[in-house]
Every structure is written in structure tokens, then in C-alpha cells.
Amino acid sequence: DFLINVLEHEDFKKGICNTNFIEDHPELFNISAFDNQTVKLLEYLAKTTLAKNSSDREILPKIEVPIYKDMPNLSGTKQILDEKGPEGLVQWIKDQKQLLFMDTTMRDAQQSLFATRMRTNDFLKIAESVSRYEKDIYALELWGGATFDTSYRFLKESPWSRLELLREMIPNILFQMLLRGSNAVGYKNYPDNVIKAFIKQSAESGIDVFRVFDSLNWLDQIKPSVEEVLKLGKVAEVAICYSGDILDKNKTKYTLDYYVKKAKEVEAMGAHILAIKDMSGLLKPAAAMRLAKALKDEISIPIHFHTHDTAGNGVSSMLMASAAGVDIVDAAVSSMSGTTSQPSLDSIVAAVEHTPRESNINVDDIQVISDYYEKARKYYTGFESGLKTGTTQIYKYEVPGGQYSNLKSQVESFGLGHRFTDVLEKYKEANELLRDIIKVTPTSKVVGDFAIFMLQNDLDKENIYEKGKDLAFPDSVVDFFKGMIGQPEWGFDEKLREVVLKGAEFVDKRPGLLLPDEDFDKIKAEYKEEFNMDLNNKQVLSAALYPKVYKEYLRFKETYGDLTYMSSDAFFSGLSKGEETEVFFGEGKSHVIKLVRTGRTHADGNRRMVFEVDGFRRALYVEDPN
Ligand code: 3PY
Ligand code: ZN
């Protein structure tokens, strides 16, 4: 190390060295600065730089964080809930004339725009500004849905830490999460004891409002979650997923009556709030108005509308719902809105100014937050779907916003990228074969997997019953026909079930009733043995929900350390030559790391990468993956 430090020193290279060189540069001896953690970090940066060919990439400008003005009264909806309980909050909502907003930027917007890749580090930079500039927002949706899985799987960070850190920095606004009922934050049913323990821990870590839905609108699957939320004194918002088009008389399944009936059941269940969850952006403006009006007439709990702007009609739909008296709508700050994401918060707030639904939110304040995300979004362009404008095709295909951006890359990974429209056509056909089910995680995955499978095997509605007999169907499709995702409203096509299951058993009850309780002590013993770790409650839950992904995350941390506080461009792409990045550790410590040089590939396939850490050189030999 010492020799390398000498050889790499700028003065030495320039020939500015005499017999005093070493004495003049005492930092050369400071080799111990490279502790284990630092070396792991450099290894990560070196490997990522090589894997992404980043040495000569354009260096992204550093994101400026807005300086917030101090606002005297930050007391918000969180304080109303804490002081008056869920019933007090519900009463407060009912007392409002103004249209209330939930900002989905930190969850659904980033999930639907760039596959849930937004990192905690980029949220923390803006969190204190959010608590001030968004102080009049009803709630922030910032957790649940796909964020839990992707945090561990792709971002190598803890979703629990994200939640707890944001809670500390935003003490005044309600935090909402999306809970997939008995599927929790996963893609399959979990035992009831996992669901309950997960809800309890989420509440302890900072969640106030649980938006619970079931991917088939089967309320039996939602009840256990709602019971637990009510027991904890938190807010239970039950979401009914919107499918079809209530305006279209030819569509006889998802009618206005269907939704009113479901809404009444939701109210009877004891939910505090009803949400209409239009995950695919199918709720046209006139339908939104009709639906909101009917629901307002039929139930008395507050009503919350959620949509996606995939077809470009999201703002109109929310405004029509507002005119019909809906209490709360979902939206995302403008730079994170539109297309597969939510409609623009700024636009709707501005549209209701000087009307009876005028909001307390200040559009200029929201602009500050939007400006930040506009810059931060540049780190995530690699994960975007490429969709630049809305598309009314979505009314035909009914693909959820969050799935649309993923489906493209899934299709490409099967070598079918050039046939994306065919995949969408098959998606429609697969849905018909499944008797027009609600399509949202995880049923949307069933339809997506089924569609790709049909395309790969030249299957269609006619030939599948014969041709399918000799084929092994995707796991998700098999699970669906086994009843493991739940019971669809209009039952199964029994003939197709036989083709798919080939004699395997299926259930007609809620899977949670059949699954044995998870043995948390057994999980703890397993991790003690394998990782020498004493898992805390949060870690046990992560292990129970995502056993494989969680272990991979722990192994990643053993290899590279905790990279939560590395900047996102460095995390995703490594460093460009000459680029500097500051990586923070616990207790405010940090290192400034610069990539000085990338050497040639040696005969053994390794390359020499030279870094500077706080001004000290360090060279690494790393295998070139290219
Ligand atoms: C999720 O389950 O993650 C969703 O966003 C469904 O719309
Ligand atoms: Zn959504």
C-alpha cells in the first residue's frame, strides 16, 4: 500500500521529488485509514464502475437540496390522529370543505414511474422540506406496495430504517402505507400471524393509515388486517379496486351496483375510510363523478379516490370526483406525476383555487418539492418505461400503472421486446380466460405471466384447452388456480383449471385459514446458526416475508457494507474518471472518494483501479466483468 501511495502521488508523477519526498508527505503512511469498511466500499465502486462501463460517463450534477423557510405552526394531521384518535380524525375529515390531498410521490409515483428504485438517501434529503412545504397535506403515502421488496432486493437497504428515519424528520403529517391484505407487502398469501405481527411493527415504526386492499376485491382477505389495525388504534382505510368502466352498458361485471355493494360491506366492516383504488387509470371523469356521487349517497365514512394518469385523464377524474364531494384524492408532485404515475398535485390544487373546494395547500410551496424531484429523477432514468405521454390504449388493456413500467423490461428479458403490443393483446386475452378478474398485485402478475406464456407457446383462447395439456404453466398461474391468491368473484373456468393443475389439489377457503402459523423462533434459530445474528422483531418479519431476498441482502452487506448513504449515481453506476463522491457513515462520519484511474485489463482478466480516499491513494485489482 505504501509503495502504491508513493507511485500514485501527483508530485511523484510530476517528478517533484527529492530525498525529502517521503518526509514531506507524511500522509503516505496513513494506510490504516483504509479500514475494512472503506475497502469494501471501494470494491463495490470498482466493480460497479467496471460493470456499468462508467469510467467515461457524463458526471451528473449534484442535487441541490432546498433550504426551507421556517414555518411556526407545523402541527398537522398526525397531531389530530395522535390527540383525537381515528374517530377524531374521521370527524375532522368530514368537517373539511376543502379538498384533501394525499401525496404519493414517495411510494406509488416512484413505483409506477421507475420500478420503485428511489433510494432512502434521496428521500432523506428532501424530508425536512416536505414536513414544512407540505404541512397542509392530509397524508403522505411512502411505504408498502413494492417498496419493501425492492428496498432489499435492488437497493440493498432496510425498508424499516427508511420508515423510521422519515418519521423522525416528518413528525407532523400522516404516514400511509399500501397493504396488500393477506399478501402483506408480498406476492402471495402469508399466515395470519405474519400479517398481524407485520401490521403491529409497521405501526410502531411510524405508519398511521393502512390502506388495505385485496387483489380480487375479496373482503374476507381484508378482514384480518382491518381487525388488527382497529385494535392498534390506527386508521383502517379499505380500498376497493376499480376495474372495467361503469359508463359502458356492455360491461356487466364491474358495475356501479357492484361498487356500491362493496362499499357498504367496507363500511359494515368498521373501516374508517373507503378508498376507490383505480390502479390502472380506468376511471374516466364522468365515471368518477357518477361513482363518487353514488358512494356519497350510500355510505357515511370519508371517501378517498386513487387513480393513475396513464390515459391522461387523471386530473379531470379527480376534479369531477371532487365536484361530487369526494373527501380526499391522491396526486404526486408535478415532476413525479403523469403517465403511469398519479395526476399532478400542483394542477389539481391550482384547479380548485377560488372554488368551494379550495385547499390550504400553497402551490408555490409544492413547486419547491417538485423542483427537487425533477433533479433527483435523473438518477433513475435507466429504470423508466420510456412512456412520454399518456395512452388511451390502457382502457383496452387494463394494465396497472406499476406493472406497465415493469412489464416492458420483463418482456424484453424474454427476448420479446419487439412484440410488446402482442403481449398487451395477450394480456387482454389472458384476462378473459381468467373471467375478467381484478388486475392488481399479485393478480396482475398472474395475467402478465400468463400473457407472456401464451405468446411464447402460441396459445390462444381456442387452442389452450388442448395444447395446454402438455405444458407446465407459470407458477403464478398455477397458484391462482389452486386458490392460493383467493377466490375470484365469478369463480374459475373449471375446464381451464384442469388443464393448468393437471390433477393437483386446490382450495376454496381463505388460504390464511389453512396456512400454519409462522414459527418466528425457528427463523431466529436459523439466522443465529447461519449469520450468527440475533434477529430483532423487524428482521424476523423481513425474513418471514422474503426469506431468500433477505438472506441475499445480508450477504451483500457482509461483502460491501451498508451503502444507504452513498449517492445514487455512485450506487447505480460507480464513478467516472475524476469524479468525487462523499459517502456517509454512522455518526456523521464520511469519506470523499475519487476515482483516479482505471488501468488496462491484465492477462488474468483483472484491472487496476486507483482511488483516492480523503486524499489518500488506494489501488485495487478487480475482475473486469466485460
Ligand atoms: C401495489 O400493490 O404495489 C400497487 O401499487 C397496486 O396498485
Ligand atoms: Zn396506484
XYZ file of C-alpha atoms and ligand atoms in Angstrom:
634
model
C 0.000 0.000 0.000
C 2.760 2.381 0.888
C 4.551 1.808 -2.406
C 1.370 2.374 -4.347
C 0.748 5.578 -2.447
C 4.172 6.823 -3.453
C 3.838 5.777 -7.089
C 0.424 7.284 -7.454
C 1.211 10.570 -5.766
C 0.727 13.542 -8.105
C 4.025 15.160 -7.028
C 5.914 11.931 -7.570
C 4.412 11.514 -11.023
C 5.268 15.088 -11.925
C 8.821 14.382 -10.799
C 8.611 16.813 -7.890
C 10.521 14.538 -5.576
C 13.840 14.581 -3.879
C 15.242 12.680 -0.943
C 12.797 14.533 1.280
C 9.774 13.363 -0.684
C 8.670 10.825 1.870
C 9.310 13.124 4.805
C 7.378 15.910 3.060
C 4.382 13.679 2.593
C 3.542 12.028 5.897
C 0.069 11.170 4.595
C 1.698 8.381 2.613
C 1.964 6.409 5.833
C -1.643 6.859 6.672
C -2.529 3.459 5.341
C -4.581 2.467 8.340
C -7.196 4.953 7.100
C -8.381 2.156 4.861
C -10.315 0.177 7.345
C -12.260 -2.836 6.355
C -15.440 -0.875 5.690
C -13.632 1.508 3.354
C -12.039 -1.258 1.358
C -15.451 -2.939 0.950
C -16.837 0.345 -0.292
C -14.059 0.735 -2.823
C -14.610 -2.803 -4.014
C -18.255 -2.035 -4.624
C -17.437 1.161 -6.518
C -14.718 -0.541 -8.558
C -16.929 -3.465 -9.578
C -19.926 -1.275 -10.333
C -17.833 1.149 -12.383
C -16.498 -1.711 -14.489
C -19.835 -3.495 -14.814
C -21.560 -0.308 -15.975
C -18.634 0.956 -18.076
C -18.851 4.211 -16.203
C -15.265 5.460 -16.395
C -16.069 7.963 -19.100
C -19.745 8.599 -18.466
C -21.114 12.077 -18.043
C -20.942 13.217 -14.429
C -24.411 14.149 -13.145
C -24.584 17.448 -11.281
C -25.049 17.212 -7.514
C -28.650 17.722 -6.448
C -29.232 20.894 -4.537
C -31.448 20.485 -1.540
C -33.918 23.324 -0.982
C -33.399 25.472 2.074
C -36.749 25.590 3.787
C -38.192 28.672 5.336
C -39.160 28.222 8.941
C -42.837 27.895 9.496
C -44.138 28.476 13.001
C -47.032 26.030 13.124
C -46.204 22.619 11.819
C -48.943 20.843 13.699
C -50.767 18.713 11.134
C -52.944 15.667 10.601
C -50.555 13.454 12.573
C -51.259 15.505 15.680
C -55.012 15.289 15.059
C -54.776 11.495 14.971
C -52.487 11.303 17.994
C -54.685 13.614 20.053
C -58.151 12.608 18.944
C -57.773 9.043 17.689
C -59.081 7.643 14.397
C -62.679 8.697 15.086
C -61.498 12.256 15.785
C -59.557 12.232 12.537
C -62.577 10.946 10.619
C -64.681 13.727 12.096
C -62.040 16.294 11.147
C -62.055 14.997 7.556
C -65.843 15.231 7.420
C -65.724 18.787 8.747
C -63.496 19.958 5.889
C -64.948 21.826 2.959
C -61.575 21.859 1.231
C -60.472 19.015 -0.978
C -57.824 16.998 0.874
C -54.750 15.515 -0.793
C -52.511 12.569 -0.241
C -49.080 12.924 -1.840
C -47.989 9.574 -3.314
C -44.584 10.759 -4.585
C -42.560 8.614 -2.204
C -44.442 5.373 -2.929
C -46.792 4.890 -5.839
C -45.370 7.616 -8.080
C -41.822 6.311 -7.976
C -43.106 2.716 -8.096
C -45.092 3.459 -11.233
C -42.508 5.671 -12.952
C -39.278 3.863 -12.284
C -39.946 0.478 -10.819
C -39.650 1.524 -7.151
C -35.937 2.236 -7.361
C -35.876 5.506 -5.412
C -33.366 5.247 -2.568
C -33.740 6.329 1.036
C -30.817 8.724 0.678
C -32.741 10.743 -1.899
C -35.830 10.887 0.308
C -33.930 11.965 3.394
C -32.504 14.982 1.582
C -35.974 16.367 1.000
C -37.753 15.072 4.111
C -37.452 18.157 6.313
C -38.578 20.358 3.444
C -41.567 18.086 2.941
C -42.579 18.456 6.568
C -42.674 22.218 6.040
C -43.749 22.844 2.464
C -46.316 20.058 2.575
C -47.567 20.822 6.069
C -51.160 21.154 4.827
C -51.178 17.825 3.041
C -53.580 15.286 4.526
C -51.129 12.371 4.227
C -48.012 11.044 2.549
C -48.059 7.590 1.023
C -44.476 6.487 1.462
C -44.358 2.797 2.318
C -45.758 -0.578 1.423
C -46.678 -1.840 -2.031
C -43.470 -2.804 -3.786
C -41.177 -0.612 -1.661
C -40.479 -3.310 0.918
C -39.287 -5.942 -1.525
C -37.321 -3.612 -3.793
C -35.519 -1.973 -0.850
C -33.860 -5.262 -0.008
C -33.714 -6.796 -3.479
C -32.348 -3.921 -5.550
C -31.370 -1.068 -3.254
C -29.723 -3.178 -0.560
C -31.164 -1.093 2.211
C -33.620 -1.607 5.032
C -37.216 -0.502 4.416
C -37.696 -0.270 8.170
C -34.892 2.261 8.528
C -36.393 4.323 5.715
C -39.715 4.490 7.511
C -38.243 5.288 10.905
C -35.870 7.959 9.594
C -38.655 9.680 7.660
C -40.894 9.513 10.722
C -38.261 11.384 12.737
C -37.899 14.035 10.059
C -41.601 14.449 9.263
C -43.410 14.454 12.603
C -46.487 16.407 11.502
C -48.074 14.614 8.529
C -49.937 11.282 8.492
C -47.974 8.406 7.012
C -49.953 5.973 4.895
C -48.875 2.604 3.572
C -50.340 0.257 0.977
C -51.012 -3.184 2.406
C -51.993 -5.991 0.030
C -54.293 -7.570 2.625
C -53.318 -11.185 3.224
C -50.432 -10.736 0.767
C -48.944 -8.045 3.060
C -46.157 -6.454 1.003
C -45.560 -9.617 -0.987
C -46.990 -11.566 -3.878
C -48.615 -14.475 -2.061
C -50.742 -15.201 0.977
C -48.939 -15.284 4.317
C -50.112 -16.908 7.549
C -52.346 -14.663 9.654
C -49.771 -14.379 12.447
C -47.274 -12.853 9.987
C -49.870 -10.344 8.746
C -50.763 -9.277 12.268
C -47.188 -9.011 13.501
C -46.264 -7.056 10.386
C -49.069 -4.530 10.894
C -48.149 -4.081 14.545
C -44.493 -3.462 13.751
C -45.356 -1.097 10.875
C -47.477 0.946 13.264
C -44.654 1.032 15.806
C -42.195 2.140 13.150
C -44.389 5.022 12.025
C -47.404 4.074 9.894
C -50.678 5.796 10.821
C -53.020 4.864 7.990
C -53.217 1.379 6.487
C -54.755 1.278 3.027
C -55.738 -2.367 2.737
C -56.875 -3.998 -0.471
C -57.309 -7.467 -1.864
C -56.278 -8.289 -5.407
C -59.676 -9.871 -6.119
C -61.742 -7.445 -4.003
C -62.454 -10.449 -1.802
C -63.200 -8.771 1.502
C -62.628 -11.942 3.549
C -58.932 -11.453 2.823
C -59.001 -7.904 4.151
C -60.841 -8.504 7.418
C -57.947 -9.924 9.488
C -55.804 -6.889 8.608
C -58.559 -4.414 9.424
C -59.202 -6.082 12.778
C -55.553 -5.692 13.686
C -55.387 -2.037 12.584
C -58.506 -1.225 14.616
C -57.063 -2.987 17.652
C -53.934 -0.828 17.431
C -55.924 2.419 17.295
C -54.622 3.258 13.834
C -56.612 4.268 10.760
C -58.081 1.499 8.599
C -58.718 2.577 5.034
C -60.155 -0.219 2.913
C -59.670 0.050 -0.821
C -61.922 -1.415 -3.468
C -60.059 -1.865 -6.729
C -61.666 -0.303 -9.773
C -61.878 -2.327 -12.971
C -63.887 -2.068 -16.185
C -65.959 1.029 -16.922
C -69.239 1.802 -15.161
C -70.250 4.018 -18.094
C -70.183 1.129 -20.554
C -73.529 -0.696 -20.542
C -71.962 -3.696 -22.259
C -69.727 -4.345 -19.278
C -71.828 -6.232 -16.793
C -69.366 -7.268 -14.107
C -67.854 -4.147 -12.533
C -70.993 -2.005 -12.475
C -71.996 0.887 -10.259
C -74.056 -1.562 -8.193
C -71.003 -3.771 -7.728
C -69.050 -0.871 -6.201
C -71.907 0.377 -4.036
C -72.423 -3.128 -2.655
C -68.722 -3.469 -1.867
C -68.626 -0.006 -0.296
C -71.438 -0.906 2.072
C -69.602 -4.057 3.093
C -66.492 -1.996 3.740
C -68.405 0.397 5.967
C -70.021 -2.515 7.822
C -66.571 -3.982 8.424
C -65.714 -0.973 10.573
C -63.265 0.674 8.188
C -62.646 4.363 8.902
C -62.264 5.402 5.262
C -63.224 3.895 1.903
C -60.780 4.183 -0.965
C -61.523 3.610 -4.616
C -58.258 2.316 -5.963
C -58.045 2.823 -9.705
C -54.651 1.202 -10.149
C -54.781 1.166 -13.937
C -56.258 4.594 -14.552
C -59.524 3.286 -15.988
C -61.828 5.636 -14.084
C -62.922 8.168 -16.685
C -64.006 11.635 -15.496
C -67.746 11.098 -15.932
C -67.474 7.716 -14.230
C -65.557 9.281 -11.339
C -68.343 11.779 -10.836
C -71.104 9.182 -11.001
C -69.273 6.806 -8.688
C -68.334 9.473 -6.126
C -71.906 10.750 -6.031
C -73.412 7.285 -5.591
C -70.960 6.400 -2.840
C -71.533 9.697 -1.036
C -75.262 8.963 -1.088
C -74.894 5.421 0.176
C -72.218 5.469 2.874
C -71.167 7.931 5.527
C -67.453 7.261 6.038
C -64.995 9.558 4.187
C -64.155 8.618 0.613
C -60.669 8.703 -0.879
C -60.025 8.385 -4.639
C -56.863 6.993 -6.149
C -56.051 6.892 -9.841
C -53.198 6.722 -12.340
C -52.769 9.182 -15.176
C -51.870 6.574 -17.784
C -54.588 7.718 -20.184
C -54.018 11.401 -19.427
C -57.417 11.928 -17.803
C -56.328 11.718 -14.169
C -56.647 15.405 -13.255
C -60.118 15.573 -14.801
C -61.259 12.456 -12.996
C -60.101 13.774 -9.629
C -61.747 17.156 -10.260
C -65.044 15.507 -11.191
C -64.841 13.330 -8.072
C -64.121 16.471 -6.064
C -67.153 18.203 -7.514
C -69.238 15.193 -6.442
C -67.954 15.583 -2.881
C -65.149 13.062 -2.555
C -63.116 13.878 0.586
C -59.546 13.037 -0.392
C -57.725 12.496 -3.694
C -54.286 11.097 -4.466
C -51.743 13.015 -6.502
C -47.986 13.344 -6.935
C -45.852 16.487 -7.160
C -45.777 17.626 -10.787
C -42.275 16.435 -11.699
C -43.239 12.962 -10.464
C -46.747 12.915 -11.905
C -48.391 11.962 -15.154
C -48.467 8.845 -17.350
C -48.270 5.687 -15.222
C -47.985 7.776 -12.039
C -50.666 9.808 -10.246
C -52.049 13.044 -11.703
C -50.312 16.276 -10.750
C -50.861 17.580 -7.234
C -49.947 21.095 -8.331
C -52.504 21.037 -11.151
C -55.392 19.865 -9.006
C -54.547 22.259 -6.164
C -54.440 25.140 -8.666
C -57.665 23.997 -10.316
C -59.680 24.156 -7.105
C -58.450 27.654 -6.140
C -61.343 30.110 -5.774
C -63.863 27.278 -5.703
C -65.723 25.832 -2.713
C -63.145 23.015 -2.573
C -60.124 25.399 -2.395
C -57.291 23.731 -0.482
C -54.981 25.213 2.188
C -52.008 23.944 0.222
C -49.808 26.594 -1.351
C -48.868 25.762 -4.957
C -45.576 27.677 -4.718
C -44.522 25.580 -1.752
C -45.246 22.362 -3.622
C -43.156 23.686 -6.515
C -40.075 23.637 -4.282
C -40.558 19.928 -3.647
C -41.288 19.265 -7.299
C -38.078 21.073 -8.339
C -36.075 18.770 -6.112
C -37.600 15.609 -7.577
C -37.079 16.872 -11.088
C -33.337 16.811 -10.410
C -33.349 13.602 -8.345
C -35.296 11.801 -11.083
C -32.244 11.995 -13.360
C -30.584 9.261 -11.314
C -33.389 6.903 -12.226
C -33.801 7.402 -15.965
C -32.403 3.909 -16.541
C -35.462 2.425 -14.845
C -38.139 4.446 -16.644
C -40.545 2.823 -19.088
C -39.909 5.366 -21.823
C -43.574 6.337 -21.942
C -43.533 10.075 -22.685
C -47.247 10.780 -22.967
C -50.495 9.291 -21.818
C -52.084 6.491 -23.807
C -55.778 5.659 -24.037
C -54.708 2.134 -25.007
C -54.795 1.456 -21.284
C -58.607 1.490 -21.342
C -58.402 -1.536 -23.613
C -55.607 -3.436 -21.890
C -56.214 -2.537 -18.208
C -52.565 -2.883 -17.136
C -51.890 -1.288 -13.714
C -49.515 1.710 -13.692
C -46.980 -0.076 -11.547
C -46.994 -3.110 -13.816
C -46.788 -1.229 -17.110
C -43.264 0.053 -16.445
C -42.177 -3.422 -15.293
C -43.878 -5.433 -17.994
C -41.767 -3.851 -20.698
C -38.495 -4.933 -19.109
C -39.943 -8.346 -18.228
C -40.954 -8.812 -21.856
C -37.511 -7.671 -23.045
C -35.815 -10.167 -20.741
C -37.719 -12.929 -22.562
C -36.438 -11.590 -25.895
C -39.930 -10.410 -26.832
C -39.240 -6.671 -26.627
C -40.192 -6.154 -30.273
C -43.598 -7.746 -29.615
C -44.801 -5.565 -26.748
C -48.157 -4.813 -28.414
C -48.701 -8.537 -28.936
C -48.020 -9.046 -25.239
C -50.655 -6.427 -24.415
C -53.146 -8.200 -26.693
C -52.365 -11.471 -24.946
C -52.752 -9.732 -21.581
C -56.314 -8.926 -22.615
C -56.953 -12.451 -23.835
C -55.434 -13.996 -20.702
C -57.708 -11.789 -18.590
C -60.738 -13.052 -20.486
C -59.633 -16.648 -19.902
C -59.470 -15.857 -16.188
C -63.027 -14.482 -16.398
C -62.114 -10.803 -16.241
C -60.521 -10.662 -12.795
C -59.378 -7.569 -10.931
C -55.814 -6.926 -12.069
C -53.565 -5.579 -9.349
C -50.620 -7.067 -7.448
C -50.470 -10.065 -7.325
C -53.285 -10.955 -9.773
C -51.788 -8.585 -12.363
C -48.637 -10.702 -12.241
C -50.742 -13.808 -12.902
C -52.219 -12.165 -16.004
C -48.823 -10.805 -17.128
C -47.048 -14.169 -16.705
C -49.959 -15.930 -18.393
C -49.840 -13.496 -21.334
C -46.111 -13.961 -21.924
C -46.525 -17.724 -21.599
C -49.348 -17.724 -24.160
C -47.255 -15.734 -26.604
C -44.223 -17.982 -26.154
C -46.294 -21.113 -26.725
C -48.609 -19.830 -29.459
C -51.634 -20.276 -27.256
C -54.995 -18.603 -27.742
C -58.489 -18.783 -26.286
C -59.410 -21.696 -28.533
C -56.349 -23.944 -28.575
C -55.301 -23.591 -24.915
C -57.603 -26.358 -23.697
C -55.914 -28.967 -25.905
C -52.413 -27.611 -26.334
C -52.129 -26.597 -22.679
C -52.490 -30.213 -21.508
C -48.834 -30.902 -22.297
C -47.471 -27.630 -20.934
C -46.302 -26.642 -17.460
C -47.903 -23.292 -16.667
C -46.080 -20.462 -14.836
C -46.053 -20.822 -11.025
C -48.198 -17.719 -10.524
C -50.918 -19.111 -12.817
C -50.818 -22.479 -11.047
C -51.100 -20.752 -7.642
C -54.052 -18.746 -8.859
C -55.950 -21.857 -9.975
C -55.049 -23.559 -6.699
C -56.977 -20.798 -4.947
C -53.854 -19.576 -3.178
C -54.441 -15.939 -4.158
C -58.103 -16.128 -3.213
C -61.494 -16.754 -4.739
C -62.454 -14.637 -7.754
C -65.922 -13.076 -7.663
C -67.130 -15.053 -10.671
C -65.348 -18.332 -9.932
C -62.854 -20.268 -12.032
C -63.161 -21.719 -15.507
C -63.152 -25.344 -14.291
C -62.104 -26.744 -17.650
C -59.071 -24.479 -17.746
C -58.344 -25.248 -14.084
C -57.987 -28.935 -15.013
C -55.633 -28.085 -17.869
C -53.454 -25.941 -15.594
C -53.476 -28.031 -12.416
C -53.318 -31.480 -14.028
C -54.922 -33.106 -11.020
C -53.212 -31.062 -8.299
C -55.375 -30.035 -5.318
C -56.988 -26.653 -4.895
C -58.717 -24.807 -2.049
C -61.951 -22.867 -1.836
C -61.282 -21.177 1.509
C -59.203 -18.205 2.502
C -55.619 -19.552 2.352
C -54.789 -17.824 5.648
C -57.139 -20.235 7.404
C -55.168 -23.173 6.092
C -51.595 -21.951 6.344
C -49.912 -22.944 9.599
C -48.639 -20.088 11.775
C -45.099 -18.988 11.035
C -42.673 -20.167 13.719
C -40.695 -16.992 14.475
C -38.414 -18.755 16.982
C -37.394 -21.221 14.319
C -36.453 -18.338 11.995
C -34.402 -16.760 14.780
C -32.547 -20.024 15.409
C -31.843 -20.415 11.697
C -30.282 -16.947 11.421
C -28.284 -17.446 14.594
C -26.810 -20.542 13.019
C -26.249 -19.144 9.532
C -25.350 -15.490 10.198
C -24.617 -15.502 13.921
C -27.300 -12.839 14.217
C -29.901 -12.274 16.910
C -32.793 -11.040 14.804
C -34.994 -8.308 16.224
C -38.726 -8.153 15.509
C -38.334 -6.194 12.272
C -35.639 -8.514 10.987
C -37.686 -11.628 11.796
C -40.584 -10.201 9.811
C -38.344 -9.421 6.850
C -37.028 -12.983 6.989
C -40.581 -14.370 7.182
C -41.854 -12.276 4.262
C -38.886 -12.589 1.930
C -36.610 -15.417 3.100
C -34.399 -15.595 0.018
C -34.220 -11.872 -0.715
C -33.474 -11.055 2.914
C -30.583 -13.514 3.083
C -29.134 -12.127 -0.137
C -29.348 -8.649 1.342
C -27.492 -9.744 4.471
C -24.766 -11.373 2.372
C -24.461 -8.229 0.281
C -23.991 -6.206 3.472
C -21.324 -8.605 4.682
C -19.471 -8.177 1.377
C -19.839 -4.441 0.787
C -21.133 -2.867 3.996
C -24.088 -0.539 4.343
C -24.348 1.654 1.243
C -27.523 3.505 2.194
C -25.710 6.840 2.323
C -23.837 6.553 -0.923
C -25.106 8.939 -3.594
C -27.471 7.278 -6.072
C -25.402 7.852 -9.204
C -22.411 6.207 -7.491
C -24.603 3.386 -6.189
C -26.136 2.582 -9.563
C -23.216 3.360 -11.880
C -19.993 3.675 -9.891
C -17.687 6.600 -10.667
C -16.481 8.336 -13.760
C -12.776 9.131 -14.043
C -12.036 12.164 -11.878
C -15.438 12.028 -10.194
C -15.663 12.512 -6.474
C -18.382 11.261 -4.189
C -18.901 11.660 -0.471
C -20.091 8.564 1.336
C -21.521 8.972 4.818
C -21.328 6.503 7.691
C -22.941 6.391 11.087
C -22.420 9.325 13.485
C -21.768 11.891 10.783
C -18.529 10.347 9.545
C -17.826 10.455 5.850
C -15.190 9.742 3.203
C -14.653 11.640 -0.003
C -13.830 9.067 -2.661
C -12.445 9.841 -6.088
C -11.741 7.533 -8.990
C -8.277 8.491 -10.213
C -7.573 5.916 -12.855
C -8.762 2.688 -14.414
C -5.894 0.593 -15.726
C -5.732 -1.796 -18.647
C -7.139 -5.305 -18.368
C -4.288 -7.651 -17.372
C -3.741 -11.140 -18.737
C -5.514 -12.586 -15.689
C -8.637 -10.548 -16.543
C -8.156 -8.132 -13.652
C -7.893 -4.380 -13.854
C -6.162 -1.972 -11.587
C -8.447 0.754 -10.253
C -6.899 3.653 -8.400
C -8.991 5.611 -5.917
C -8.324 8.462 -3.570
C -9.989 8.346 -0.178
C -9.848 11.686 1.616
C -6.763 12.421 -0.458
C -5.031 9.081 0.159
C -4.426 6.702 -2.673
C -5.533 3.127 -2.831
C -5.305 0.730 -5.735
C -7.468 -2.344 -6.158
C -7.252 -5.265 -8.574
C -10.719 -6.093 -9.693
C -12.026 -8.645 -12.138
C -13.335 -6.992 -15.293
C -16.806 -8.393 -15.958
C -16.801 -7.260 -19.595
C -49.057 -2.473 -5.236
O -49.664 -3.426 -4.741
O -47.846 -2.309 -5.079
C -49.784 -1.498 -6.020
O -49.347 -0.399 -6.225
C -51.058 -1.935 -6.533
O -51.655 -0.964 -7.293
Zn -51.743 3.044 -7.555
